Amino acid sequence: MRFAVVVFPGSNCDEDALRAIKSVLNEPVDLIWHQTASLEGYDAVIIPGGFAYGDYLRAGAIARFAPVITEVKRLAQAGHPVLGICNGFQVLTEAGLLPGALLPNNHLQFRCDIVGLRVETTRTPFTADYRAGQQIRLPIAHAQGSYFADDAALQELREHDQIVFRYLGGNPNGSVDNIAGIVNRQRNVLGMMPHPERAIHLLLGSSDGAPIFTSLLRSWKEAVYA
């Protein structure tokens, strides 16, 4: 399974994502510059955290126009998994690959912490190695992580089992319905504010992020060798 990690001017978690793939999966992975016009040959895409284009205008608003996003959309439409982490989640909503928007934290402060989460669904290629209802702990680091969706969109997310993670033990940013991560209707595009790539080993304080990556590999193998 070959991974592409997209790099924008201002990305700062691209190396973390690359090392997580190498450490957890030992699968091929490349850093892909935002001006790249082809992702041919890649099986999965990760859009990492950071401050793409300096978060000017608002987080993800400029990144959505990058040449590589056209390719990310093509792969998503073809059913390939796309994972957006933190700033990547913001980019995916701005690009229209996920519903809703990420607003400034309700306390208007940057929040860096380790938070509790509940895995709401395992019916995705990103969470198959978790248990439904499992409680995990992952790091967060953001100023614009308050997920918002209007009532109609929120109802659709609930009806179609698209809410993947909810915050436990306190909502760190004011997200509606304590939402920390959602998946698209086709279940192959996941956006999440917490950072699984920073929690792949107990030496990092938690290994609860590793199943995101093992789930991706297992789901890909099951699809390829079915």
Rosetta silent file (secondary structure, phi, psi, omega in degrees, C-alpha in Angstrom):
SEQUENCE: MRFAVVVFPGSNCDEDALRAIKSVLNEPVDLIWHQTASLEGYDAVIIPGGFAYGDYLRAGAIARFAPVITEVKRLAQAGHPVLGICNGFQVLTEAGLLPGALLPNNHLQFRCDIVGLRVETTRTPFTADYRAGQQIRLPIAHAQGSYFADDAALQELREHDQIVFRYLGGNPNGSVDNIAGIVNRQRNVLGMMPHPERAIHLLLGSSDGAPIFTSLLRSWKEAVYA
SCORE:     score description
SCORE:     0.000 S_00000001
   1 L     0.000  127.441 -175.374    0.000    0.000    0.000 S_00000001
   2 L  -109.826  127.752 -175.359    1.512    3.299   -1.087 S_00000001
   3 E  -107.245  145.235  170.176    0.757    6.508    0.817 S_00000001
   4 E  -115.253  128.394  174.691    1.009   10.165   -0.238 S_00000001
   5 E  -109.978  113.499 -175.098    1.417   12.830    2.447 S_00000001
   6 E   -77.129  137.409  179.703    0.549   16.245    1.005 S_00000001
   7 E  -120.753  121.081  173.811    2.782   19.177    1.967 S_00000001
   8 L  -104.266  160.631  167.357    1.615   22.791    1.735 S_00000001
   9 L   -59.694  117.790 -177.646    3.631   25.886    2.587 S_00000001
  10 L   107.280  -11.239  173.650    3.012   25.982    6.339 S_00000001
  11 E   -62.877  141.421  177.684    2.430   22.254    6.921 S_00000001
  12 L  -136.629    5.963  177.769    4.242   21.143   10.065 S_00000001
  13 L  -118.938   12.427 -178.331    3.001   17.611   10.743 S_00000001
  14 H   -65.645  -42.348  178.906    3.961   16.079    7.406 S_00000001
  15 H   -66.618  -36.258  177.509    7.109   14.443    8.779 S_00000001
  16 H   -61.649  -43.777  179.791    5.133   13.091   11.744 S_00000001
  17 H   -64.773  -43.218  179.027    2.621   11.477    9.379 S_00000001
  18 H   -60.217  -45.740 -179.091    5.380   10.037    7.214 S_00000001
  19 H   -67.844  -31.842  177.363    7.179    8.562   10.226 S_00000001
  20 H   -64.729  -43.044  178.134    3.929    7.124   11.578 S_00000001
  21 H   -62.249  -45.645 -178.978    3.353    5.251    8.311 S_00000001
  22 H   -65.587  -43.937 -174.617    6.923    3.957    8.295 S_00000001
  23 H   -71.735  -44.120 -174.712    6.961    3.053   11.993 S_00000001
  24 H   -82.716  -40.017 -171.448    3.515    1.453   12.283 S_00000001
  25 H  -111.412  -25.807 -174.215    3.116   -0.070    8.819 S_00000001
  26 L    54.284   43.293  178.170    6.537   -0.082    7.135 S_00000001
  27 L  -110.356  159.303  179.767    4.774    0.682    3.865 S_00000001
  28 L   -61.789  136.282  179.628    5.962    3.012    1.042 S_00000001
  29 E  -150.347  139.050 -179.542    5.181    6.676    1.717 S_00000001
  30 E  -129.393  147.385  168.844    6.195    9.923   -0.011 S_00000001
  31 E   -83.263  131.002 -174.244    5.904   13.609    0.797 S_00000001
  32 E  -119.308  117.688 -179.365    3.992   15.286   -2.058 S_00000001
  33 E   -65.569  147.746 -172.275    4.364   19.010   -2.729 S_00000001
  34 L   -63.922  -18.511 -179.949    1.098   20.943   -3.076 S_00000001
  35 L   -88.531    0.080  179.405    1.796   21.866   -6.709 S_00000001
  36 L   -63.349  134.292 -175.684    1.904   18.216   -7.784 S_00000001
  37 L  -102.245   -0.796 -179.797   -0.632   17.547  -10.528 S_00000001
  38 L  -143.842  134.068  173.176   -0.747   13.742  -10.346 S_00000001
  39 L  -116.628   28.388  179.691   -1.147   11.211   -7.553 S_00000001
  40 L   -58.325  133.562  177.204   -1.143    8.283   -9.928 S_00000001
  41 L    94.741   -6.980  178.336    0.029    5.099   -8.219 S_00000001
  42 L   -95.457  142.227 -178.556   -0.929    6.102   -4.690 S_00000001
  43 L   -96.493  -22.438 -177.499   -3.461    4.076   -2.738 S_00000001
  44 E  -152.207  152.879 -178.579   -4.157    6.537    0.089 S_00000001
  45 E  -126.200  137.504  172.126   -3.646   10.231    0.851 S_00000001
  46 E  -119.327  127.346  172.708   -2.958   11.973    4.149 S_00000001
  47 E  -104.587  111.182 -168.869   -3.398   15.721    4.490 S_00000001
  48 L   -85.267  179.278  178.918   -1.454   16.573    7.654 S_00000001
  49 L   -79.354  171.242 -179.863   -1.728   19.275   10.271 S_00000001
  50 E   141.172 -146.868 -178.445   -0.134   22.694   10.238 S_00000001
  51 L  -138.299   70.814 -175.103   -1.027   26.095    8.848 S_00000001
  52 H   -53.917  126.419 -178.237   -1.421   25.646    5.084 S_00000001
  53 H    53.850   31.898  176.789   -0.631   28.947    3.337 S_00000001
  54 H    70.777   11.079 -177.098   -0.426   30.508    6.785 S_00000001
  55 H    57.923   24.342  178.371   -4.154   29.973    7.363 S_00000001
  56 L   -64.132  152.525 -170.178   -4.686   33.311    5.607 S_00000001
  57 L    68.766  -67.866  170.091   -8.341   34.224    5.041 S_00000001
  58 L  -168.344  162.652 -173.275   -9.248   31.181    7.177 S_00000001
  59 L   -58.284  123.971  175.859   -7.789   27.734    7.707 S_00000001
  60 L    86.085   -8.021 -173.255   -7.855   25.699    4.483 S_00000001
  61 L   -68.109  -33.570  178.598   -9.457   28.444    2.390 S_00000001
  62 L   -89.532  -37.159 -178.072   -6.450   28.865    0.070 S_00000001
  63 H   -58.048  -29.831 -177.551   -5.236   25.260    0.197 S_00000001
  64 H   -60.807  -21.414 -178.673   -8.460   24.087   -1.424 S_00000001
  65 H   -93.998    0.592 -179.282   -7.276   25.671   -4.695 S_00000001
  66 L   -64.513  144.717  179.851   -3.890   23.904   -4.760 S_00000001
  67 H   -53.109  -37.112 -176.067   -3.291   21.717   -7.868 S_00000001
  68 H   -66.683  -23.543 -178.809   -2.908   18.601   -5.722 S_00000001
  69 H   -66.003  -31.935  175.311   -6.440   18.972   -4.346 S_00000001
  70 H   -59.493  -40.220  178.751   -7.864   18.159   -7.790 S_00000001
  71 H   -72.359  -37.331  176.680   -6.034   14.837   -7.552 S_00000001
  72 H   -60.261  -42.054  178.668   -7.128   14.288   -3.950 S_00000001
  73 H   -64.198  -39.888  179.961  -10.732   14.707   -5.110 S_00000001
  74 H   -62.344  -45.325  179.579  -10.178   12.262   -7.965 S_00000001
  75 H   -65.046  -40.278  179.235   -8.815    9.603   -5.638 S_00000001
  76 H   -61.565  -43.561  179.827  -11.621   10.199   -3.128 S_00000001
  77 H   -66.081  -27.126  178.807  -14.236    9.790   -5.847 S_00000001
  78 L   -83.038   -2.118  175.782  -12.517    6.565   -6.935 S_00000001
  79 L    97.334    3.064  178.633  -12.909    5.193   -3.399 S_00000001
  80 L   -73.095  146.244  178.725   -9.349    5.595   -2.134 S_00000001
  81 L   -71.140  137.223  176.209   -8.998    6.503    1.557 S_00000001
  82 E  -128.746  123.816 -178.318   -8.233   10.154    2.330 S_00000001
  83 E  -116.648  121.062  175.648   -7.337   11.155    5.886 S_00000001
  84 E  -110.136  122.343 -176.619   -7.291   14.809    6.948 S_00000001
  85 E  -111.435  122.681  176.006   -5.728   15.528   10.335 S_00000001
  86 L    57.089 -106.143  177.108   -6.306   18.882   12.076 S_00000001
  87 H   -58.084  -30.941  176.306   -5.455   21.409    9.326 S_00000001
  88 H   -64.341  -36.747  175.255   -6.139   18.567    6.906 S_00000001
  89 H   -62.695  -43.759  178.982   -9.681   18.319    8.279 S_00000001
  90 H   -61.801  -41.184  178.899  -10.089   22.052    7.693 S_00000001
  91 H   -63.363  -42.222 -177.416   -8.817   21.677    4.110 S_00000001
  92 H   -65.400  -36.610  177.056  -11.230   18.805    3.403 S_00000001
  93 H   -70.748  -40.589  178.763  -14.264   20.809    4.556 S_00000001
  94 H   -64.372  -32.696 -179.073  -13.148   23.850    2.543 S_00000001
  95 L   -81.180   -5.854  178.763  -12.670   21.606   -0.513 S_00000001
  96 L    82.364   11.505  178.410  -16.180   20.209   -0.158 S_00000001
  97 L   -84.761  -15.864  175.046  -15.054   16.644    0.523 S_00000001
  98 L  -136.484  147.679  179.872  -16.639   16.729    3.984 S_00000001
  99 L   -77.267  161.379  175.111  -19.719   18.614    5.204 S_00000001
 100 L    89.002 -167.885 -177.978  -19.627   21.403    7.768 S_00000001
 101 E  -152.293  158.094  175.424  -16.871   23.823    8.779 S_00000001
 102 E  -106.907  118.373 -176.107  -14.182   24.287   11.416 S_00000001
 103 E  -102.762  165.428  173.501  -14.634   27.532   13.359 S_00000001
 104 L   -56.268  145.248  177.307  -12.356   29.276   15.885 S_00000001
 105 L   -52.106  144.368 -174.658  -12.368   27.593   19.279 S_00000001
 106 L   -65.204  -19.143  177.637  -15.217   28.961   21.393 S_00000001
 107 L   -95.866   -1.229  176.075  -12.717   30.268   23.987 S_00000001
 108 L    61.138   29.632  177.605  -10.646   31.951   21.221 S_00000001
 109 L  -126.523  150.770  171.857   -7.412   30.388   22.478 S_00000001
 110 L   -70.249  133.265 -177.258   -4.990   27.881   20.977 S_00000001
 111 E  -118.645  120.039  176.012   -5.487   24.587   22.789 S_00000001
 112 E  -121.481  117.711 -171.266   -2.662   22.024   23.074 S_00000001
 113 E  -165.715  174.538  167.986   -3.580   19.018   25.197 S_00000001
 114 E  -110.727  127.120 -172.314   -4.282   15.299   25.291 S_00000001
 115 E  -120.671  158.388  174.066   -8.005   14.629   25.195 S_00000001
 116 E   -86.537  144.375  179.041  -10.336   11.699   25.667 S_00000001
 117 E  -136.384  153.992  170.030  -12.316   10.418   22.695 S_00000001
 118 E  -115.710  131.743  176.019  -14.958    7.776   22.090 S_00000001
 119 E   -78.719  113.609 -173.658  -14.859    5.716   18.889 S_00000001
 120 L   -86.815  -27.336 -179.316  -18.434    5.991   17.641 S_00000001
 121 L  -148.325  144.593  174.506  -18.245    3.677   14.650 S_00000001
 122 L  -109.449    8.002 -179.211  -15.932    1.007   13.322 S_00000001
 123 L   -87.140   51.630  174.489  -17.660    0.896    9.927 S_00000001
 124 L  -143.712  158.444  176.880  -14.864    2.794    8.221 S_00000001
 125 L   -72.214   -4.577 -178.795  -11.492    1.765    6.758 S_00000001
 126 L   -98.846  -16.502 -171.887   -9.896    4.018    9.390 S_00000001
 127 L  -128.292   13.494 -176.463  -11.429    2.512   12.533 S_00000001
 128 L   -63.088  -24.687 -178.725  -11.863   -1.199   11.808 S_00000001
 129 L   -93.025    5.911  170.619   -9.191   -2.090   14.379 S_00000001
 130 L   -97.191  174.004  169.725  -10.956   -0.229   17.212 S_00000001
 131 L  -105.396  141.049  175.880  -14.016   -1.391   19.151 S_00000001
 132 L   -59.582  129.675 -178.231  -17.246    0.588   18.878 S_00000001
 133 L    88.043   -3.914 -179.433  -17.503    2.658   22.050 S_00000001
 134 L   -62.608  138.659  177.780  -13.776    2.288   22.814 S_00000001
 135 E   -99.515  129.508 -177.516  -12.318    5.156   24.797 S_00000001
 136 E  -132.749  170.799  177.782   -8.958    6.460   23.608 S_00000001
 137 E  -130.703  127.780  179.791   -6.640    9.409   24.219 S_00000001
 138 E  -136.461  154.021  176.890   -5.055   11.512   21.469 S_00000001
 139 E   -75.157  151.273  167.904   -3.264   14.881   21.334 S_00000001
 140 E  -127.749  155.504  175.784   -4.885   18.034   19.976 S_00000001
 141 E  -161.295   94.420 -176.509   -3.239   21.324   18.984 S_00000001
 142 E  -162.071  159.257  174.231   -5.444   23.905   17.276 S_00000001
 143 L  -113.572  -16.345 -178.752   -7.105   27.297   17.425 S_00000001
 144 L  -127.805   69.300 -175.809   -9.812   26.611   14.818 S_00000001
 145 L  -121.261   13.563 -178.001  -11.184   23.212   15.730 S_00000001
 146 E   -83.551  101.784 -176.882  -14.792   23.897   16.620 S_00000001
 147 E   -70.775  134.207  177.670  -16.745   21.698   14.227 S_00000001
 148 E  -131.152  136.933  169.015  -20.013   23.200   13.024 S_00000001
 149 L  -143.991  144.993  179.944  -22.812   21.797   10.891 S_00000001
 150 L   -71.265  173.842 -172.808  -26.343   23.124   10.586 S_00000001
 151 H   -59.165  -40.245 -178.410  -29.241   21.096   11.943 S_00000001
 152 H   -66.397  -44.707 -179.845  -30.000   19.380    8.618 S_00000001
 153 H   -66.345  -38.687  179.511  -26.381   18.368    8.018 S_00000001
 154 H   -63.955  -39.831  178.887  -26.010   17.213   11.609 S_00000001
 155 H   -63.845  -38.972  178.049  -29.100   15.057   11.289 S_00000001
 156 H   -65.240  -41.154  178.558  -27.676   13.453    8.152 S_00000001
 157 H   -59.483  -42.480 -179.391  -24.382   12.725    9.896 S_00000001
 158 H   -68.381  -45.910 -176.182  -26.248   10.981   12.700 S_00000001
 159 H   -63.416  -32.172 -175.431  -28.612    9.049   10.429 S_00000001
 160 L  -104.320   17.751  173.135  -25.799    7.725    8.249 S_00000001
 161 L    55.976   43.624 -176.630  -23.399    6.842   11.064 S_00000001
 162 L   -99.352   -4.046  176.539  -20.839    9.405    9.876 S_00000001
 163 E   -85.991  113.589 -171.317  -19.729   10.685   13.290 S_00000001
 164 E   -94.589  -41.755  179.987  -16.537    8.723   13.925 S_00000001
 165 E  -131.285  140.011  169.400  -15.091   10.340   17.083 S_00000001
 166 E  -123.965  147.846  175.753  -16.620   12.387   19.908 S_00000001
 167 E   -69.723  143.744  176.975  -14.780   14.183   22.706 S_00000001
 168 E  -121.030  144.783  174.083  -15.081   12.645   26.163 S_00000001
 169 L    71.184   25.881  179.266  -14.603   14.352   29.515 S_00000001
 170 L   127.525  137.232  179.380  -14.909   17.872   28.168 S_00000001
 171 L   -96.258  113.637 -170.085  -15.291   19.597   24.832 S_00000001
 172 L   -78.860   -7.716 -173.327  -11.995   21.427   24.110 S_00000001
 173 L  -144.059   -2.134 -179.415  -13.246   23.789   21.413 S_00000001
 174 L    89.026   15.942  179.714  -17.058   24.053   21.421 S_00000001
 175 L   -57.475  139.256  177.834  -17.665   21.554   18.612 S_00000001
 176 H   -62.910  136.545  177.313  -21.320   20.844   17.995 S_00000001
 177 H    57.366   25.277  179.431  -22.424   17.513   19.492 S_00000001
 178 H    58.193   28.140 -175.040  -18.851   17.031   20.831 S_00000001
 179 E   -74.267  128.366  177.040  -17.753   15.976   17.326 S_00000001
 180 E  -112.688  -17.290 -179.479  -14.012   15.343   16.891 S_00000001
 181 E  -165.178  142.752  178.793  -14.089   13.504   13.559 S_00000001
 182 E  -135.343  162.415  176.851  -16.468   12.653   10.727 S_00000001
 183 E  -123.109  155.923  178.317  -16.462   10.554    7.591 S_00000001
 184 L   -74.857  173.979 -176.671  -18.135   11.219    4.251 S_00000001
 185 L   -61.904  -34.453 -179.736  -21.197    9.305    3.110 S_00000001
 186 L   -79.235   -9.826  172.131  -19.024    6.892    1.072 S_00000001
 187 L    73.653   18.185 -179.999  -16.944    6.321    4.252 S_00000001
 188 L  -113.737    2.079  176.251  -13.546    6.743    2.563 S_00000001
 189 E  -123.755  115.997 -178.711  -12.780   10.365    3.577 S_00000001
 190 E  -115.490  132.073  170.345  -12.119   11.002    7.271 S_00000001
 191 E  -119.235  135.279 -179.158  -11.454   14.361    8.892 S_00000001
 192 E  -148.684  141.630  178.556  -10.432   14.603   12.526 S_00000001
 193 L   -79.461  -39.374  177.188   -8.969   17.344   14.719 S_00000001
 194 L   -63.974  162.038 -173.500   -6.925   15.070   17.079 S_00000001
 195 L  -108.667   93.964  177.544   -3.515   13.836   15.940 S_00000001
 196 H   -67.289  -27.794 -177.507   -3.242   10.021   15.677 S_00000001
 197 H   -69.471  -14.917  178.021    0.231   10.313   14.128 S_00000001
 198 H   -97.485    9.680 -177.440    1.511   11.740   17.425 S_00000001
 199 L  -140.064   61.233 -176.769    0.199    8.778   19.440 S_00000001
 200 L  -112.711   -0.476 -178.790    1.674    5.658   17.872 S_00000001
 201 E  -153.426  145.933 -178.668    3.887    4.476   20.742 S_00000001
 202 H   -60.679  -26.438  177.419    3.665    4.481   24.543 S_00000001
 203 H   -63.652  -21.137  177.578    6.917    6.472   24.608 S_00000001
 204 H   -89.500    0.511 -179.280    4.865    9.307   23.081 S_00000001
 205 L   101.620  -17.438  178.089    2.322    9.093   25.902 S_00000001
 206 E  -166.441  144.636  171.581   -0.232    7.042   23.967 S_00000001
 207 L  -113.247   17.517 -174.858   -0.356    4.439   21.243 S_00000001
 208 L   -70.396  -11.756  178.514   -4.085    4.937   20.685 S_00000001
 209 L   -85.977  -18.264 -175.383   -3.515    6.478   17.265 S_00000001
 210 H   -58.712  -38.076 -179.512   -1.812    3.435   15.765 S_00000001
 211 H   -61.586  -21.537  173.802   -5.072    1.560   14.943 S_00000001
 212 H   -57.313  -43.964 -175.086   -5.985    4.329   12.488 S_00000001
 213 H   -79.430  -39.856  178.050   -3.048    3.235   10.354 S_00000001
 214 H   -66.933  -33.026  176.964   -3.352   -0.518   10.908 S_00000001
 215 H   -62.855  -42.553  179.737   -7.050   -0.251   10.023 S_00000001
 216 H   -59.740  -45.609 -178.165   -6.163    1.424    6.721 S_00000001
 217 H   -67.254  -43.617 -179.593   -3.733   -1.320    5.771 S_00000001
 218 H   -62.887  -44.113 -179.289   -6.059   -4.125    6.818 S_00000001
 219 H   -64.601  -38.498  178.788   -9.021   -2.627    4.924 S_00000001
 220 H   -64.962  -44.517  179.759   -6.870   -2.106    1.825 S_00000001
 221 H   -63.044  -40.921 -179.692   -5.613   -5.721    1.895 S_00000001
 222 H   -64.007  -35.702 -179.739   -9.139   -7.045    2.364 S_00000001
 223 H   -74.127  -41.312 -176.288  -10.309   -5.026   -0.651 S_00000001
 224 H   -70.765  -41.272 -173.793   -7.338   -5.937   -2.864 S_00000001
 225 L  -100.189   11.307 -179.502   -7.245   -9.627   -2.041 S_00000001
 226 L   -67.283    0.000    0.000  -11.000  -10.195   -1.711 S_00000001
